[in-house]
Rosetta silent file (secondary structure, phi, psi, omega in degrees, C-alpha in Angstrom):
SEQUENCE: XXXXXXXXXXXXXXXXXXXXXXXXXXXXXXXXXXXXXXXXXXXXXXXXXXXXXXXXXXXXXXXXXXXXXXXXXXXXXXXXXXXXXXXXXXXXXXXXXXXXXXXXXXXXXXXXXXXXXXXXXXXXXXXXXXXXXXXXXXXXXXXXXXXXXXXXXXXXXXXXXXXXXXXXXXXXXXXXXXXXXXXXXXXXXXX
SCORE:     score description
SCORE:     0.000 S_00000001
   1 L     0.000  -57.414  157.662  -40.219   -6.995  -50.883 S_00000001
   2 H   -23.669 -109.139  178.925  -40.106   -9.884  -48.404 S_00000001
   3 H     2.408  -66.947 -163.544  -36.289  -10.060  -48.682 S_00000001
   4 H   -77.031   -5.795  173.694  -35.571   -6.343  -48.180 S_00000001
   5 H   -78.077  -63.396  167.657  -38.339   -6.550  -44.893 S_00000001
   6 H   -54.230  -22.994 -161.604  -36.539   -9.566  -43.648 S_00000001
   7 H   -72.764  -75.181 -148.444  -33.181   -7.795  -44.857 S_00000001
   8 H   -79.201  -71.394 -169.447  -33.625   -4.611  -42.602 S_00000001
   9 H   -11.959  -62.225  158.678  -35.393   -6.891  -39.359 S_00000001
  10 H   -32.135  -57.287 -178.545  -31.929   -8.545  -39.497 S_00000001
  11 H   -75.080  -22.090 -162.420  -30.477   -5.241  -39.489 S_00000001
  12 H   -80.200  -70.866 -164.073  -32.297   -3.542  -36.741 S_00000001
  13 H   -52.029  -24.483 -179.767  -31.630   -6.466  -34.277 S_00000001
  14 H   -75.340  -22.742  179.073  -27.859   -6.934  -35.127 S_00000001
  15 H   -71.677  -63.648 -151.250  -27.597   -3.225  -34.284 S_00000001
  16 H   -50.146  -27.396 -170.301  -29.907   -3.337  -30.951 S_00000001
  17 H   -74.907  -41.594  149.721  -27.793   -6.445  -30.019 S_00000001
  18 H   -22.272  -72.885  179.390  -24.585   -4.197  -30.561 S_00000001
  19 H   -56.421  -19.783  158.760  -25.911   -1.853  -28.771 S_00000001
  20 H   -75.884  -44.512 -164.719  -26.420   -4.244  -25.625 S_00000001
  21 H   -94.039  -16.576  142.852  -23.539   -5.516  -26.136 S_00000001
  22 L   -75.860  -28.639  170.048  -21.492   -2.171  -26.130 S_00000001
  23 H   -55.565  -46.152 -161.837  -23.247   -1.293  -22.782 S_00000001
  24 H   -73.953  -23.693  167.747  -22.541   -4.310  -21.451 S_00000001
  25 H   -72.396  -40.797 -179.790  -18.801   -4.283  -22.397 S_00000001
  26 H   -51.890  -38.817 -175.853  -18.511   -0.406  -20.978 S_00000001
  27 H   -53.710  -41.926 -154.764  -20.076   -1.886  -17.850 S_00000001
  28 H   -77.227  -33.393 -172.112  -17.877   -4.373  -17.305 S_00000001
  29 H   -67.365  -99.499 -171.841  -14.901   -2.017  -18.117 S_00000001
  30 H   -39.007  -38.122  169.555  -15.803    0.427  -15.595 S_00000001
  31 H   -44.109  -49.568  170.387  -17.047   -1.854  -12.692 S_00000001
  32 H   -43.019  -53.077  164.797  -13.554   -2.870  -12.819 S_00000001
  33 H   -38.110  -65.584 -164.092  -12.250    0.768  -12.601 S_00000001
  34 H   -50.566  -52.870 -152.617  -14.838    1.285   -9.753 S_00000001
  35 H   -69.203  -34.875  172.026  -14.092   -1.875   -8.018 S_00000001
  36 H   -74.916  -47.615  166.634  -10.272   -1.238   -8.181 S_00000001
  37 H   -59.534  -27.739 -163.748  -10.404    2.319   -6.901 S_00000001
  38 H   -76.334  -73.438 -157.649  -12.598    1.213   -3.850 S_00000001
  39 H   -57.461   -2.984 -156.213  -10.308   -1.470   -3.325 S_00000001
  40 H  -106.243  -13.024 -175.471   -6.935    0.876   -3.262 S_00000001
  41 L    66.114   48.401  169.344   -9.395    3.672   -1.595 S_00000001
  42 L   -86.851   88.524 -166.762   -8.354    5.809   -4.284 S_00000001
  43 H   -29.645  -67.880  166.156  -10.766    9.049   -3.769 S_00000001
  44 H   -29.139  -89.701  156.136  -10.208   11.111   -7.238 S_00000001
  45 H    18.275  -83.498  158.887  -11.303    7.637   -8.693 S_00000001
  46 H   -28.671  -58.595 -152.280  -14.177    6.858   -6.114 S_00000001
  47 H   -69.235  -60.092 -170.851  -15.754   10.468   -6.573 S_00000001
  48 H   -50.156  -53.492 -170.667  -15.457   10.063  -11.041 S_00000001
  49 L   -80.320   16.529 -167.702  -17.246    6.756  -10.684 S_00000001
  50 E  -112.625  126.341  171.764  -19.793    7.662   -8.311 S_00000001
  51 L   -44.883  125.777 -170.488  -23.239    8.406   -9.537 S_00000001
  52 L   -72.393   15.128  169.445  -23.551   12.782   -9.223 S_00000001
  53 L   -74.857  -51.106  174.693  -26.462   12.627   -7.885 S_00000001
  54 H   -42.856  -39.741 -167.124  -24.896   11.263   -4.328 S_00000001
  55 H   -71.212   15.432 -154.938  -22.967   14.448   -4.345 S_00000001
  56 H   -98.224  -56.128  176.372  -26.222   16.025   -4.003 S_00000001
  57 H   -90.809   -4.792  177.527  -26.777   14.674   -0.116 S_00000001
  58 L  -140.201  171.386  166.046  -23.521   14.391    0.800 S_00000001
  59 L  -111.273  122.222 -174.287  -20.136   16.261   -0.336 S_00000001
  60 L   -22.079  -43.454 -178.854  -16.980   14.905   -1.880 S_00000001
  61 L   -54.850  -64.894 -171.454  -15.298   16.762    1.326 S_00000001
  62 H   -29.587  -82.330 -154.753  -17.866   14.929    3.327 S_00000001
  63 H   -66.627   -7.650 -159.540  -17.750   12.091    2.199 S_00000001
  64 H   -97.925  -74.392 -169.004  -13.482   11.753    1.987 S_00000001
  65 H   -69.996  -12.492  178.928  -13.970   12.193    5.738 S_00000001
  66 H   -58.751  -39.589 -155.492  -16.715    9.733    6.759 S_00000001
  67 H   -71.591  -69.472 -166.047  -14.440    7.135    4.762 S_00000001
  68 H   -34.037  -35.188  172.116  -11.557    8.377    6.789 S_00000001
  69 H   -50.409  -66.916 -174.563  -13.293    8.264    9.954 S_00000001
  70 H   -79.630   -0.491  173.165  -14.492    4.735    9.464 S_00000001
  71 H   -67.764  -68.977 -169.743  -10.785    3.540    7.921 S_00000001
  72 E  -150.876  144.932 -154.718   -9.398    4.317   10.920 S_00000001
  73 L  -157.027 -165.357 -154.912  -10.326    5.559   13.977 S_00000001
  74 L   -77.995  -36.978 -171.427   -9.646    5.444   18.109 S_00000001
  75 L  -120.330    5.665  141.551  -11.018    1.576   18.148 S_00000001
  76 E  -167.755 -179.807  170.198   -9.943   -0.141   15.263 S_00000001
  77 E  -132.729  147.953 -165.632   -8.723    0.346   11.127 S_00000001
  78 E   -82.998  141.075  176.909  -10.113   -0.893    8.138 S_00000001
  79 E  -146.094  117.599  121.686   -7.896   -1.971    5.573 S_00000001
  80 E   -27.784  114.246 -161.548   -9.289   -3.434    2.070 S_00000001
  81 L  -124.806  162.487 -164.194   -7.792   -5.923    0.572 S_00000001
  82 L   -99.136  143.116  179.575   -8.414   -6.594   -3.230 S_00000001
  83 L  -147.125  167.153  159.892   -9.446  -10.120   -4.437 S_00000001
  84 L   -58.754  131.765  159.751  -11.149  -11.120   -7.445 S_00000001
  85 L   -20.057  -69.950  175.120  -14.294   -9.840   -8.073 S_00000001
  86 L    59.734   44.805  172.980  -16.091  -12.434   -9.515 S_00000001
  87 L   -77.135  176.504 -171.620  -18.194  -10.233  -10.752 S_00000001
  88 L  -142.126  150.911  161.619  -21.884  -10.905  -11.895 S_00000001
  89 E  -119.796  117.732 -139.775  -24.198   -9.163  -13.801 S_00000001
  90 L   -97.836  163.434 -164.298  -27.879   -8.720  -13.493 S_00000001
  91 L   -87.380  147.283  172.566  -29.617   -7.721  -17.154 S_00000001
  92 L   -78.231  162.978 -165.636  -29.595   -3.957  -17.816 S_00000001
  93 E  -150.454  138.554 -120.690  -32.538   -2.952  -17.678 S_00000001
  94 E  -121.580  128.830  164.767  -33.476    0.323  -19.376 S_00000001
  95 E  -130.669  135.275  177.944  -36.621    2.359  -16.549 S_00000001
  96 L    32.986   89.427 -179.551  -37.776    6.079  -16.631 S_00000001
  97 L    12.928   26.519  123.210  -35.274    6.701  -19.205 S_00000001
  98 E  -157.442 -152.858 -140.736  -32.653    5.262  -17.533 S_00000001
  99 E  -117.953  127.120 -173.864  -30.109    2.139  -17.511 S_00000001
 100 E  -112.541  167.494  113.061  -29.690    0.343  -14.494 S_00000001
 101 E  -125.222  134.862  170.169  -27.759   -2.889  -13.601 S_00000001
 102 E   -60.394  115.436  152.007  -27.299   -5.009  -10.477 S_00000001
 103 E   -89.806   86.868  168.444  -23.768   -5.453  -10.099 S_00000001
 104 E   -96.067  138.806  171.705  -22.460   -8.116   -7.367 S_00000001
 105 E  -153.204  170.179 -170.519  -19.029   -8.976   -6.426 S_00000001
 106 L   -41.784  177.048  156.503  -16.417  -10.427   -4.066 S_00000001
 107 L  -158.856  150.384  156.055  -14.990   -7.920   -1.094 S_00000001
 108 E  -156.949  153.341 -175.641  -12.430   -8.638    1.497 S_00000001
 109 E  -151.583  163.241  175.361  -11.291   -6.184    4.295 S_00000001
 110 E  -118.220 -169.220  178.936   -9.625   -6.764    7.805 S_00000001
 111 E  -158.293   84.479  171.354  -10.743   -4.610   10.957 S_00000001
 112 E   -61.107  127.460  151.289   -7.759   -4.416   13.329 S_00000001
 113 E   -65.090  172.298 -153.074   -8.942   -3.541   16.858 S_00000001
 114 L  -136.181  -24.431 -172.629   -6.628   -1.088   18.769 S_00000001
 115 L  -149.508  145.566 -151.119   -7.170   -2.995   22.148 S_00000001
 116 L   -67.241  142.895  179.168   -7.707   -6.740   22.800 S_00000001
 117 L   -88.701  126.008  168.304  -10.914   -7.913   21.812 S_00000001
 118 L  -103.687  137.178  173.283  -13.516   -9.500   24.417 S_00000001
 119 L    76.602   89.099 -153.112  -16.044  -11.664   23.076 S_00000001
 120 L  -129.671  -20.844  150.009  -14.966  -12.036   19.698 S_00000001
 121 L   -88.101   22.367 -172.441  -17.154  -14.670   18.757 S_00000001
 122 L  -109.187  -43.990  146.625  -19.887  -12.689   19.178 S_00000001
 123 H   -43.934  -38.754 -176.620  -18.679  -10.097   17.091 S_00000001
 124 H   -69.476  -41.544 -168.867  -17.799  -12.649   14.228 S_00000001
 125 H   -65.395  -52.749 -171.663  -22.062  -13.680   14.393 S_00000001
 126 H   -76.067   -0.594 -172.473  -22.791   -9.747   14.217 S_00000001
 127 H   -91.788  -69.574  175.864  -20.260   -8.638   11.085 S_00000001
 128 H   -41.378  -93.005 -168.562  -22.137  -11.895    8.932 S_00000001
 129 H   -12.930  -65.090 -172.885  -25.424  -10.696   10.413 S_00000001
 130 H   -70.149  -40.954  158.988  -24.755   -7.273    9.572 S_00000001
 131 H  -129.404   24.765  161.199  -22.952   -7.195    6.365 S_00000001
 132 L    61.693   45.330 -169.277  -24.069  -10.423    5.283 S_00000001
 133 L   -88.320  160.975  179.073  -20.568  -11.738    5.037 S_00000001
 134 L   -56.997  -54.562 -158.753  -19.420  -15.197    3.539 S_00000001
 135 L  -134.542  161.360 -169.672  -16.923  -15.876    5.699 S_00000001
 136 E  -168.471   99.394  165.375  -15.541  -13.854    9.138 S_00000001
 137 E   -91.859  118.715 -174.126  -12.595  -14.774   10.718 S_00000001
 138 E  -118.104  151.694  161.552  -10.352  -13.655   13.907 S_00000001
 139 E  -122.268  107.600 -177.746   -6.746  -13.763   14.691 S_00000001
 140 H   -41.039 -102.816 -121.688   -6.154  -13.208   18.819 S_00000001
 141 H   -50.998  -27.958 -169.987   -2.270  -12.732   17.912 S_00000001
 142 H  -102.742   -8.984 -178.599   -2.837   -9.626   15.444 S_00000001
 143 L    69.780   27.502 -177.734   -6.086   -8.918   17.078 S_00000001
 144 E   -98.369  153.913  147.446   -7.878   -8.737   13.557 S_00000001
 145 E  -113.550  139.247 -179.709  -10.942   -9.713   11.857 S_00000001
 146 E  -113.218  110.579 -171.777  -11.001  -11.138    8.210 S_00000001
 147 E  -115.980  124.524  165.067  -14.363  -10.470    6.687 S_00000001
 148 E  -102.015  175.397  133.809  -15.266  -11.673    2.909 S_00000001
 149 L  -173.409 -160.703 -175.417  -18.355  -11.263    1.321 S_00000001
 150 L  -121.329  138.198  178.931  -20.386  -10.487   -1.909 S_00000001
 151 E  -121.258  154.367 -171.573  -21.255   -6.637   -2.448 S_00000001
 152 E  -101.849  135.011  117.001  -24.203   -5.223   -4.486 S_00000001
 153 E  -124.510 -171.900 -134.672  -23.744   -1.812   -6.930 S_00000001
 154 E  -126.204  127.586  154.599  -26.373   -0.121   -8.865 S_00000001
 155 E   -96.486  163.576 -166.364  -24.729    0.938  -12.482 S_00000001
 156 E   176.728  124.090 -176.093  -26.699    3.496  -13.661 S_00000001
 157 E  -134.258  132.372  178.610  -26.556    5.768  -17.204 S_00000001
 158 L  -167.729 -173.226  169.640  -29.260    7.920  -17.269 S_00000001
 159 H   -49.490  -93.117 -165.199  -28.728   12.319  -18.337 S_00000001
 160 H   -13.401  -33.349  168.701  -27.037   13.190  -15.028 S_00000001
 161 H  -122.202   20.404  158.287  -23.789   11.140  -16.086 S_00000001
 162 H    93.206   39.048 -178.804  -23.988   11.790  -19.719 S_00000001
 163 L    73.209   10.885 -144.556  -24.964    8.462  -20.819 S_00000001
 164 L  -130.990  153.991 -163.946  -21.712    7.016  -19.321 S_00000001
 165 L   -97.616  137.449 -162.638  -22.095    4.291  -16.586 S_00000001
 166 E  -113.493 -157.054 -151.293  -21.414    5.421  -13.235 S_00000001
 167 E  -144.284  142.737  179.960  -21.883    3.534   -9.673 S_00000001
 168 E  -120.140  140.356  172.112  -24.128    3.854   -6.455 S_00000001
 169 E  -103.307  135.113 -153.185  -22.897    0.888   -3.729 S_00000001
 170 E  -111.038  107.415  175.486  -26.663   -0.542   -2.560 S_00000001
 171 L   -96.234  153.014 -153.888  -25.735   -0.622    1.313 S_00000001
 172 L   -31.196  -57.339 -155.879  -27.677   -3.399    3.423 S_00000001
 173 L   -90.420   28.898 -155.992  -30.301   -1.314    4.285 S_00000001
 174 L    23.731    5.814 -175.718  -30.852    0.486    0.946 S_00000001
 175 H   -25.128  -61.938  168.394  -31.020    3.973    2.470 S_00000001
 176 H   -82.032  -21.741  135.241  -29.299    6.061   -0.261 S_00000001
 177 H    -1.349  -91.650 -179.569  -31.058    4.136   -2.809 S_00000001
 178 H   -42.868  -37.401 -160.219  -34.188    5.114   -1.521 S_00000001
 179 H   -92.412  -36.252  160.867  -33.427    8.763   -1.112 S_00000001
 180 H   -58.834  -34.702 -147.184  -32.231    8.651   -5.159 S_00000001
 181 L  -157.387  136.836  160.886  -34.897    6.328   -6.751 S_00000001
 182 L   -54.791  171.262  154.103  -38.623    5.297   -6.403 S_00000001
 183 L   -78.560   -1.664  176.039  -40.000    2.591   -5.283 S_00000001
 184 H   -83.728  -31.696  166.117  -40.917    1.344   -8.849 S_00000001
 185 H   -71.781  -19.413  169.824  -37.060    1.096   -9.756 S_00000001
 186 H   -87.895  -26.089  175.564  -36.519   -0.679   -6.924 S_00000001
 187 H   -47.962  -59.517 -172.972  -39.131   -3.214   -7.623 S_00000001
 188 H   -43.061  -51.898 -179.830  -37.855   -3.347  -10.652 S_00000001
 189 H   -63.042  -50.311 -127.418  -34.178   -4.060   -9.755 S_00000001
 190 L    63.318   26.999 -170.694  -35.201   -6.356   -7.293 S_00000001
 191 L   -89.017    0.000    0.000  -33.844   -4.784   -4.536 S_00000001
């Protein structure tokens, strides 16, 4: 009797540990997905991997132009440039039936100005201030900035994407967070 108690114990945990360890491979699979459409600004892409909830407060339409807007615009363009990730992963962690993880990784983007920059080291203090970047760099001859830094997103399997894990990007200020999730999931998260 012992045996077949110890027998099945054995079995339950080599399944749940499967079962972590299939999320955790899906995750990894798809962050990659996410993180490569983001970086190529690939929309279609963007939209599939984006938790469907967002589409709730904002609209795919919408949202294709604020990106466009802030890509490029009268006073300077955005360009993304893909580096490794280097992603990291925070433990999933399974709240009000459903599965979150903190996902951080690398970013790099440039910000061309359209007209000569004044004060440029001033700018370089607010883009770290402001998006918390690693590193922030300018070049007078091209008139650019070269901003790295580490980005947070929320993975998140719950009903709404069918068990399958999709992606919220956790912006400085947490704003769309907040308007998605309690404050007990954020606690939770640590965010």
């Amino acid at each position: 009797m012992k045996n077949r108690l110890f027998l099945l114990l054995v079995l339950i945990a080599s399944f749940a540990s499967n079962i972590h360890a299939q999320d955790l491979t899906s995750l990894k699979t798809e962050a990659q997905k996410t993180y490569e459409a983001s970086a190529n600004l690939n929309f279609d892409a963007i939209f599939e991997h984006t938790y469907p909830k967002v589409f709730e407060i904002v609209s795919k339409e919408q949202m294709k132009e604020m990106f466009d807007q802030m890509m490029a615009n009268d006073q300077f363009t955005i360009k993304l440039i893909p580096v490794a990730p280097n992603f990291k992963f925070g433990n999933i962690k399974k709240i009000e039936n459903k599965l979150f993880c903190v996902v951080e990784h690398d970013n790099a983007m440039t910000m061309k100005f359209n007209t000569p920059m004044e004060g440029a080291e001033d700018l370089i203090a607010t883009f770290k201030a402001s998006m918390k970047a690693d590193e922030v760099t300018y070049d007078k001859a091209s008139n650019t900035f070269s901003i790295k830094m580490r980005s947070t997103m929320i993975a998140i399997a719950d009903e709404q994407t069918k068990n399958k894990w999709k992606f919220l990007n956790n912006d400085k200020s947490g704003q769309l967070f907040n308007m998605l999730f309690n404050e007990k999931i954020k606690t939770e998260l640590g965010l």
